[in-house]
mmCIF file of C-alpha atoms in Angstrom:
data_model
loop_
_atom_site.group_PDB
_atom_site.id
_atom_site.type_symbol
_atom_site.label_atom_id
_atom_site.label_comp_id
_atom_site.label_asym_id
_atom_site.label_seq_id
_atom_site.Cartn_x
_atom_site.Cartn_y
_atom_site.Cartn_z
ATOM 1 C CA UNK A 941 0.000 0.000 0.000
ATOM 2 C CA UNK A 942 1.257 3.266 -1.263
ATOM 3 C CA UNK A 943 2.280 5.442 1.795
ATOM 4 C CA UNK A 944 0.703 9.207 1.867
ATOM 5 C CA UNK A 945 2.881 11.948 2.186
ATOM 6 C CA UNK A 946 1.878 15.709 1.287
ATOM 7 C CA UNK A 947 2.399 19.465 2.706
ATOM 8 C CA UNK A 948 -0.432 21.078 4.362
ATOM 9 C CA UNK A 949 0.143 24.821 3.393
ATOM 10 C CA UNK A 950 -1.300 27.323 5.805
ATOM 11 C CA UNK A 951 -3.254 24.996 7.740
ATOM 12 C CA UNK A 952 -5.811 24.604 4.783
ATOM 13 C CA UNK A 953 -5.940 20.976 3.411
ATOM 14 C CA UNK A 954 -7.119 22.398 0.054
ATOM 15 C CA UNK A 955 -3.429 23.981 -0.035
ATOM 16 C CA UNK A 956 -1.563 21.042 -0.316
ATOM 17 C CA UNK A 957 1.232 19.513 -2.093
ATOM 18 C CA UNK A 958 1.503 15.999 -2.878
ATOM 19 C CA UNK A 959 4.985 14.488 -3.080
ATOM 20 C CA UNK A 960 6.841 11.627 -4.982
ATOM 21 C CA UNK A 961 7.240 8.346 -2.740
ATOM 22 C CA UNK A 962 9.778 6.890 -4.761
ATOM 23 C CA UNK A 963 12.023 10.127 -4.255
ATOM 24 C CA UNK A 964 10.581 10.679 -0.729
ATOM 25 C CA UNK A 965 12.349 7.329 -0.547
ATOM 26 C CA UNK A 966 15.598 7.742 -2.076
ATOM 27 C CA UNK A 967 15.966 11.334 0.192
ATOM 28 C CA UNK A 968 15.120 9.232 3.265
ATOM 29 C CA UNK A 969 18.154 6.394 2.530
ATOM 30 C CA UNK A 970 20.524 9.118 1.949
ATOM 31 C CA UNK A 971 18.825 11.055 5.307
ATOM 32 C CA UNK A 972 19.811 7.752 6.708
ATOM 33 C CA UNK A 973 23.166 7.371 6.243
ATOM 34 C CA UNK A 974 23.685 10.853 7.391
ATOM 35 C CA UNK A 975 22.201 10.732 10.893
ATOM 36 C CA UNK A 976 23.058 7.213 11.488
ATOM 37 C CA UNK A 977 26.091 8.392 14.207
ATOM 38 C CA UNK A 978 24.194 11.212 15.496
ATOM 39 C CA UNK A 979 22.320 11.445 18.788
ATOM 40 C CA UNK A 980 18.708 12.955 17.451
ATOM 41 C CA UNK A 981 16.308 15.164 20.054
ATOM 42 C CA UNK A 982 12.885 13.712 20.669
ATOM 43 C CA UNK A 983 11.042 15.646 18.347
ATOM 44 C CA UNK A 984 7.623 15.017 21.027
ATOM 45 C CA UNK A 985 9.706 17.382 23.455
ATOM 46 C CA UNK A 986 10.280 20.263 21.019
ATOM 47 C CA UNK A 987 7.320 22.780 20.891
ATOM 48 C CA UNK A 988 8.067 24.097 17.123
ATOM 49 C CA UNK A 989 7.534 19.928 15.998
ATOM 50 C CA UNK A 990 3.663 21.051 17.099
ATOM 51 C CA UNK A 991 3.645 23.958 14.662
ATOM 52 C CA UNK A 992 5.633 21.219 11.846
ATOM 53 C CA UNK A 993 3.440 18.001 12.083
ATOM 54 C CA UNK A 994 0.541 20.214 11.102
ATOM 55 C CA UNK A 995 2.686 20.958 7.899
ATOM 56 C CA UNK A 996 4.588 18.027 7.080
ATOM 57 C CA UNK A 997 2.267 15.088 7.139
ATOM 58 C CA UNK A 998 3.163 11.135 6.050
ATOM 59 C CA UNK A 999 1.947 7.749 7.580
ATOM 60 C CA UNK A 1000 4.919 7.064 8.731
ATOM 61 C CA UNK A 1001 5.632 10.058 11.051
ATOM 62 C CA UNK A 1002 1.691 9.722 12.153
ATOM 63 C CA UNK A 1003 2.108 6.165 13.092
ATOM 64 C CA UNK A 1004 5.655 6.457 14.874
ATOM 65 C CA UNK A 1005 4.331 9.493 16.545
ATOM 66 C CA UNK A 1006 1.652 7.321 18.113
ATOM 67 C CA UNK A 1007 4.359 4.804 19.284
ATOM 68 C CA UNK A 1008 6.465 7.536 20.540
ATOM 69 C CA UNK A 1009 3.907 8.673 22.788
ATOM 70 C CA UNK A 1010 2.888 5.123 23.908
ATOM 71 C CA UNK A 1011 6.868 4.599 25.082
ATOM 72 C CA UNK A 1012 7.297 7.435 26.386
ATOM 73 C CA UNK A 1013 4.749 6.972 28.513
ATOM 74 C CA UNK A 1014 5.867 3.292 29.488
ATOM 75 C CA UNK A 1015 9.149 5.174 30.281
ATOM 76 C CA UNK A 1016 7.847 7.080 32.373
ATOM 77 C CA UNK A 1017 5.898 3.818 34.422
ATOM 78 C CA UNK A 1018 9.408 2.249 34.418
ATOM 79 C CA UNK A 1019 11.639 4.507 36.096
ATOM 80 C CA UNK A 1020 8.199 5.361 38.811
ATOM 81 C CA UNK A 1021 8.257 1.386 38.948
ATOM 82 C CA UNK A 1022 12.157 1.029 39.058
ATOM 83 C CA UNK A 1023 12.222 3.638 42.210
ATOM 84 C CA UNK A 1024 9.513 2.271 44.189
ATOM 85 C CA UNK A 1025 10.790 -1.323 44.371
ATOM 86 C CA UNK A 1026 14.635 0.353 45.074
ATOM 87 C CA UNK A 1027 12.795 1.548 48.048
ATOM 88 C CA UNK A 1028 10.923 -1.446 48.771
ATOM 89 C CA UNK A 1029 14.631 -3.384 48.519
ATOM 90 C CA UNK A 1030 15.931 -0.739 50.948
ATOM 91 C CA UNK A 1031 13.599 -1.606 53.378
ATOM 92 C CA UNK A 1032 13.616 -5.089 53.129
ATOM 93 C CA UNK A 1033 17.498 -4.752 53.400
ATOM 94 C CA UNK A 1034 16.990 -2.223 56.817
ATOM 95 C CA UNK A 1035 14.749 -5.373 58.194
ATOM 96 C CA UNK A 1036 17.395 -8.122 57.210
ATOM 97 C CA UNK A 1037 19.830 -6.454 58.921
ATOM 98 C CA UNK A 1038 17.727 -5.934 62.252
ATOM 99 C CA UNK A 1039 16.757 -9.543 62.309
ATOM 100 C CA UNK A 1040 20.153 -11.045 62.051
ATOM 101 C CA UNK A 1041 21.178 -8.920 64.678
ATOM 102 C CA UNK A 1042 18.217 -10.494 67.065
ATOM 103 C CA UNK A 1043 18.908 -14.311 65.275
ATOM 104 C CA UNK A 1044 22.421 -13.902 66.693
ATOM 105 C CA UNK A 1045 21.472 -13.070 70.049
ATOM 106 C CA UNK A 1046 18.614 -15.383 71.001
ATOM 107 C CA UNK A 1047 18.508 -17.663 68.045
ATOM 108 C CA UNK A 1048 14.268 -17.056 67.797
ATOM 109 C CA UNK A 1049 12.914 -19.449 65.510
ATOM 110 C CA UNK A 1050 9.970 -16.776 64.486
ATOM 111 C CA UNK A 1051 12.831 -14.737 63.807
ATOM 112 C CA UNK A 1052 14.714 -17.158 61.646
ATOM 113 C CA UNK A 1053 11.876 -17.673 59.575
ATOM 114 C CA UNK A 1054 10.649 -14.257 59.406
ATOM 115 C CA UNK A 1055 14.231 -13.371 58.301
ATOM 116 C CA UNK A 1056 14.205 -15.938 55.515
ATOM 117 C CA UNK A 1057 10.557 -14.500 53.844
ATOM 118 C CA UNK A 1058 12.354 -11.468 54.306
ATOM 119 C CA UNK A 1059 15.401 -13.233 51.779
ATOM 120 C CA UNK A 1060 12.785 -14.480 49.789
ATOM 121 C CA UNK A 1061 11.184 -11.230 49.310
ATOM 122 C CA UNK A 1062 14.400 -9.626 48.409
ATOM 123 C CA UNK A 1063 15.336 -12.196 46.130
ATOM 124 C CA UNK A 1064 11.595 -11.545 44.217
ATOM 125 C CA UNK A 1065 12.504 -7.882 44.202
ATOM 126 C CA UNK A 1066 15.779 -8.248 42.898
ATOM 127 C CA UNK A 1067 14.535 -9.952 39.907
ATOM 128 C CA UNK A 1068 11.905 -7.717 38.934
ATOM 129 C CA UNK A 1069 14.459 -4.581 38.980
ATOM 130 C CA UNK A 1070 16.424 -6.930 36.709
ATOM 131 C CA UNK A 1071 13.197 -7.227 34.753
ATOM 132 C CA UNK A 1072 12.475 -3.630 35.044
ATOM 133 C CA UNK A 1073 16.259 -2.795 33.847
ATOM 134 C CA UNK A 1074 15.497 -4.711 30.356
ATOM 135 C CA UNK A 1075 12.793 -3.828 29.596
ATOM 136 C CA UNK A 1076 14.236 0.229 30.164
ATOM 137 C CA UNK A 1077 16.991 -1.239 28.458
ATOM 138 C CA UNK A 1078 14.728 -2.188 25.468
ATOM 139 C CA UNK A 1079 12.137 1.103 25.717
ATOM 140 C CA UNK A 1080 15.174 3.003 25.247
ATOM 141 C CA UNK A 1081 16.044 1.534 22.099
ATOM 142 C CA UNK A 1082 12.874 1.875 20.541
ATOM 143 C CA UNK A 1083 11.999 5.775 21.302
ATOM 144 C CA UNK A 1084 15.573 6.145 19.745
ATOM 145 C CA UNK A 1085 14.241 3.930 16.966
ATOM 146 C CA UNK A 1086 10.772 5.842 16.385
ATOM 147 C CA UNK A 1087 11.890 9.321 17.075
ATOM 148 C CA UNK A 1088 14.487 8.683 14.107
ATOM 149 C CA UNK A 1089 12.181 7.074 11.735
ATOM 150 C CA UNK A 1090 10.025 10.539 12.326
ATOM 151 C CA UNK A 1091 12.812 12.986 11.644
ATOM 152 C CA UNK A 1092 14.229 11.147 9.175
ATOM 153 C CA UNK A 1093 10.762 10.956 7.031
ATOM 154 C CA UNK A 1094 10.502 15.050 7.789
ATOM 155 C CA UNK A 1095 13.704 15.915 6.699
ATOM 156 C CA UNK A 1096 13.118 13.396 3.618
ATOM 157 C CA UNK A 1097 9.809 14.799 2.736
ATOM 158 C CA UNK A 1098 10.606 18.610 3.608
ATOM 159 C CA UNK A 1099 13.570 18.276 1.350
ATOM 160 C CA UNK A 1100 10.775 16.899 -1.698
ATOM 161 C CA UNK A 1101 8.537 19.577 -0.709
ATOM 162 C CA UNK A 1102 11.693 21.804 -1.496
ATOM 163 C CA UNK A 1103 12.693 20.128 -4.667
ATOM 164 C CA UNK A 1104 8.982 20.642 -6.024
ATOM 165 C CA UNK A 1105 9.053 24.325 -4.948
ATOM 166 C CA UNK A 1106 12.285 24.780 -6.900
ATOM 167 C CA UNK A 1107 10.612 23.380 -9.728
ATOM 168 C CA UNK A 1108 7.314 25.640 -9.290
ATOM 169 C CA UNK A 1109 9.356 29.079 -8.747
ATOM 170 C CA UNK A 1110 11.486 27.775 -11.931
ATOM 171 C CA UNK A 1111 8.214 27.464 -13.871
ATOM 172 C CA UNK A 1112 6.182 30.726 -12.586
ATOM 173 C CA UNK A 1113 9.607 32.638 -13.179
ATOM 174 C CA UNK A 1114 9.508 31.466 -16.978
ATOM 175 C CA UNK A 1115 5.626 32.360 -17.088
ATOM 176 C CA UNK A 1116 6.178 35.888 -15.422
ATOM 177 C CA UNK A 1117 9.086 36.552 -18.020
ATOM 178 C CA UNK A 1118 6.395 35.887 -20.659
ATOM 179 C CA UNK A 1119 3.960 38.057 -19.020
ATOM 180 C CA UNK A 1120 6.592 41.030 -18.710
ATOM 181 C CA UNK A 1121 7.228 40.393 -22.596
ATOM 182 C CA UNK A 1122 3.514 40.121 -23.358
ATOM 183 C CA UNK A 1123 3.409 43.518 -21.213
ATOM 184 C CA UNK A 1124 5.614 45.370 -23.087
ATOM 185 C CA UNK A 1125 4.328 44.150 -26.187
ATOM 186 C CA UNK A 1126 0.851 45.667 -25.571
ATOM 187 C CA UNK A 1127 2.509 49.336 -24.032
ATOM 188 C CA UNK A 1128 4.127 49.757 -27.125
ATOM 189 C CA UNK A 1129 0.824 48.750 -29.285
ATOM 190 C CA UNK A 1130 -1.159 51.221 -26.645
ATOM 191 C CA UNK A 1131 1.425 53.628 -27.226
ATOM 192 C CA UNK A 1132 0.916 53.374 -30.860
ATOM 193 C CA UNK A 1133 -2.743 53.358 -31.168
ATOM 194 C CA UNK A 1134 -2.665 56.962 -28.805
ATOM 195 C CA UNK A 1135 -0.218 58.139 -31.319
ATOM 196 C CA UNK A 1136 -2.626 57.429 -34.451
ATOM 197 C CA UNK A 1137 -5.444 58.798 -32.505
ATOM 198 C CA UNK A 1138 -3.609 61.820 -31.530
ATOM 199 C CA UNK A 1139 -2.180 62.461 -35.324
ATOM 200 C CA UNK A 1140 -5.632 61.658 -36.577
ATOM 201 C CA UNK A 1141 -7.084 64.059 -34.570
ATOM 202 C CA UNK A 1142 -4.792 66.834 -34.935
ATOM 203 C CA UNK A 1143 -5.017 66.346 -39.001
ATOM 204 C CA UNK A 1144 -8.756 66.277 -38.687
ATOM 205 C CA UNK A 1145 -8.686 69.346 -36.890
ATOM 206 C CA UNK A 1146 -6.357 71.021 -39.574
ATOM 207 C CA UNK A 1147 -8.871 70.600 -42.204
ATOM 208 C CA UNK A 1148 -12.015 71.226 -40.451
ATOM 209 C CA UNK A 1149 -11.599 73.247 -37.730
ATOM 210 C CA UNK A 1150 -11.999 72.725 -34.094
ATOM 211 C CA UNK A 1151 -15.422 73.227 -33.897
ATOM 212 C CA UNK A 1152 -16.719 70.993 -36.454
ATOM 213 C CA UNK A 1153 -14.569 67.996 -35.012
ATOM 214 C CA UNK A 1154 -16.512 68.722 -31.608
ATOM 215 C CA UNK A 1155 -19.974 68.216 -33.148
ATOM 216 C CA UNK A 1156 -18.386 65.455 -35.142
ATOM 217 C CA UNK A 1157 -17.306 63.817 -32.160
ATOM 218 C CA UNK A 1158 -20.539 64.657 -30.424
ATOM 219 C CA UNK A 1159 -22.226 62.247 -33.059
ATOM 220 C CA UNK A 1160 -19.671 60.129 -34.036
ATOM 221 C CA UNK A 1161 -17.316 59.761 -31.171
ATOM 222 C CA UNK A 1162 -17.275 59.093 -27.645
ATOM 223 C CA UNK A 1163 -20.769 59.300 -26.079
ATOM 224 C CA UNK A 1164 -19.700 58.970 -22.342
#
């Protein structure tokens, strides 16, 4: 399925230029290859991306915007989630060191076995900050993954946009030209035709007289 790409002029969707996929594409590989070593800004964070998106629109960068959001906010859960069960470990760890101090001095069983939920507990925790550190590990790697794919379609279909405005100002220039010339063209002829009327009239009035060329013109000439 073909993707859509286009720019939204002036926030009216009846402004809008379509763009070429297949050189959308080719910008995009060669975006690509560019940015590849360089650390990108989440474009979700910048307020003039707002004023952009509204501008520059493509499947692509409305889709990945949707997952950037979504991971973002599972970010966001993780580190909350990652600090509460740090804290929950730190208190589990405050206990386990209280309780060995009372196992060492009387030896209570209650204490013994409280002490070993409390190892069992802290084992549990352990592994789901392990599980917690993945999965940060992974989120990580796909907001850098989906915030690329969005500039990289931008800059890809900005730089079309760009290459079909070159094209259009290349064109309207040409047509302009051939308005000037077409301009000129009909100044001179207007120039020309006053120039008749004004020899025409001045012979007329040499033969006849300026009063007979008024009720001349009052019958034959211009009734306004």
């Amino acid at each position: 399925m073909k993707k859509k790409r286009r720019i939204v002029l002036n926030e009216q969707p009846e402004e809008e230029v379509k763009v070429t996929n297949s050189n959308v594409n080719l910008k995009k590989e060669y975006v690509s290859d560019i940015l590849k070593s360089r650390k990108l800004p989440i474009v979700l964070l910048d307020p003039l991306w707002h004023t952009m998106r509204d501008s520059i629109q493509s499947d692509i960068i409305k889709a990945q915007e949707k997952n950037l959001k979504e991971l973002l906010k599972e970010q966001g859960r993780l580190n909350n989630d990652y600090k509460e069960y740090s804290t929950v470990k730190q208190n589990f760890l405050k206990e386990i060191l209280n309780l060995s101090g009372e196992v060492q001095v009387d030896g209570n069983s209650e204490s013994i076995e409280a002490l070993n939920k409390l190892h069992q507990s802290t084992v549990g925790v352990n592994q789901k900050l392990e599980d917690i550190e993945k999965r940060i590990s992974e989120v990580e790697v796909e907001i850098e993954s989906a915030n690329r794919e969005i500039i990289e379609e931008m800059i890809a279909v900005g730089y079309e946009y760009i290459d079909v405005c070159k094209e259009k100002e290349i064109r309207l220039e040409r047509e302009i030209t051939q308005l000037r010339e077409q301009m000129l063209l009909k100044t001179a002829e207007k120039k020309k035709c006053e120039k008749l009327l004004k020899d025409v009239y001045n012979y007329l009035h040499s033969i006849v007289g300026r009063e007979q060329i008024e009720v001349i013109d009052r019958g034959l000439g211009d009734k306004k």
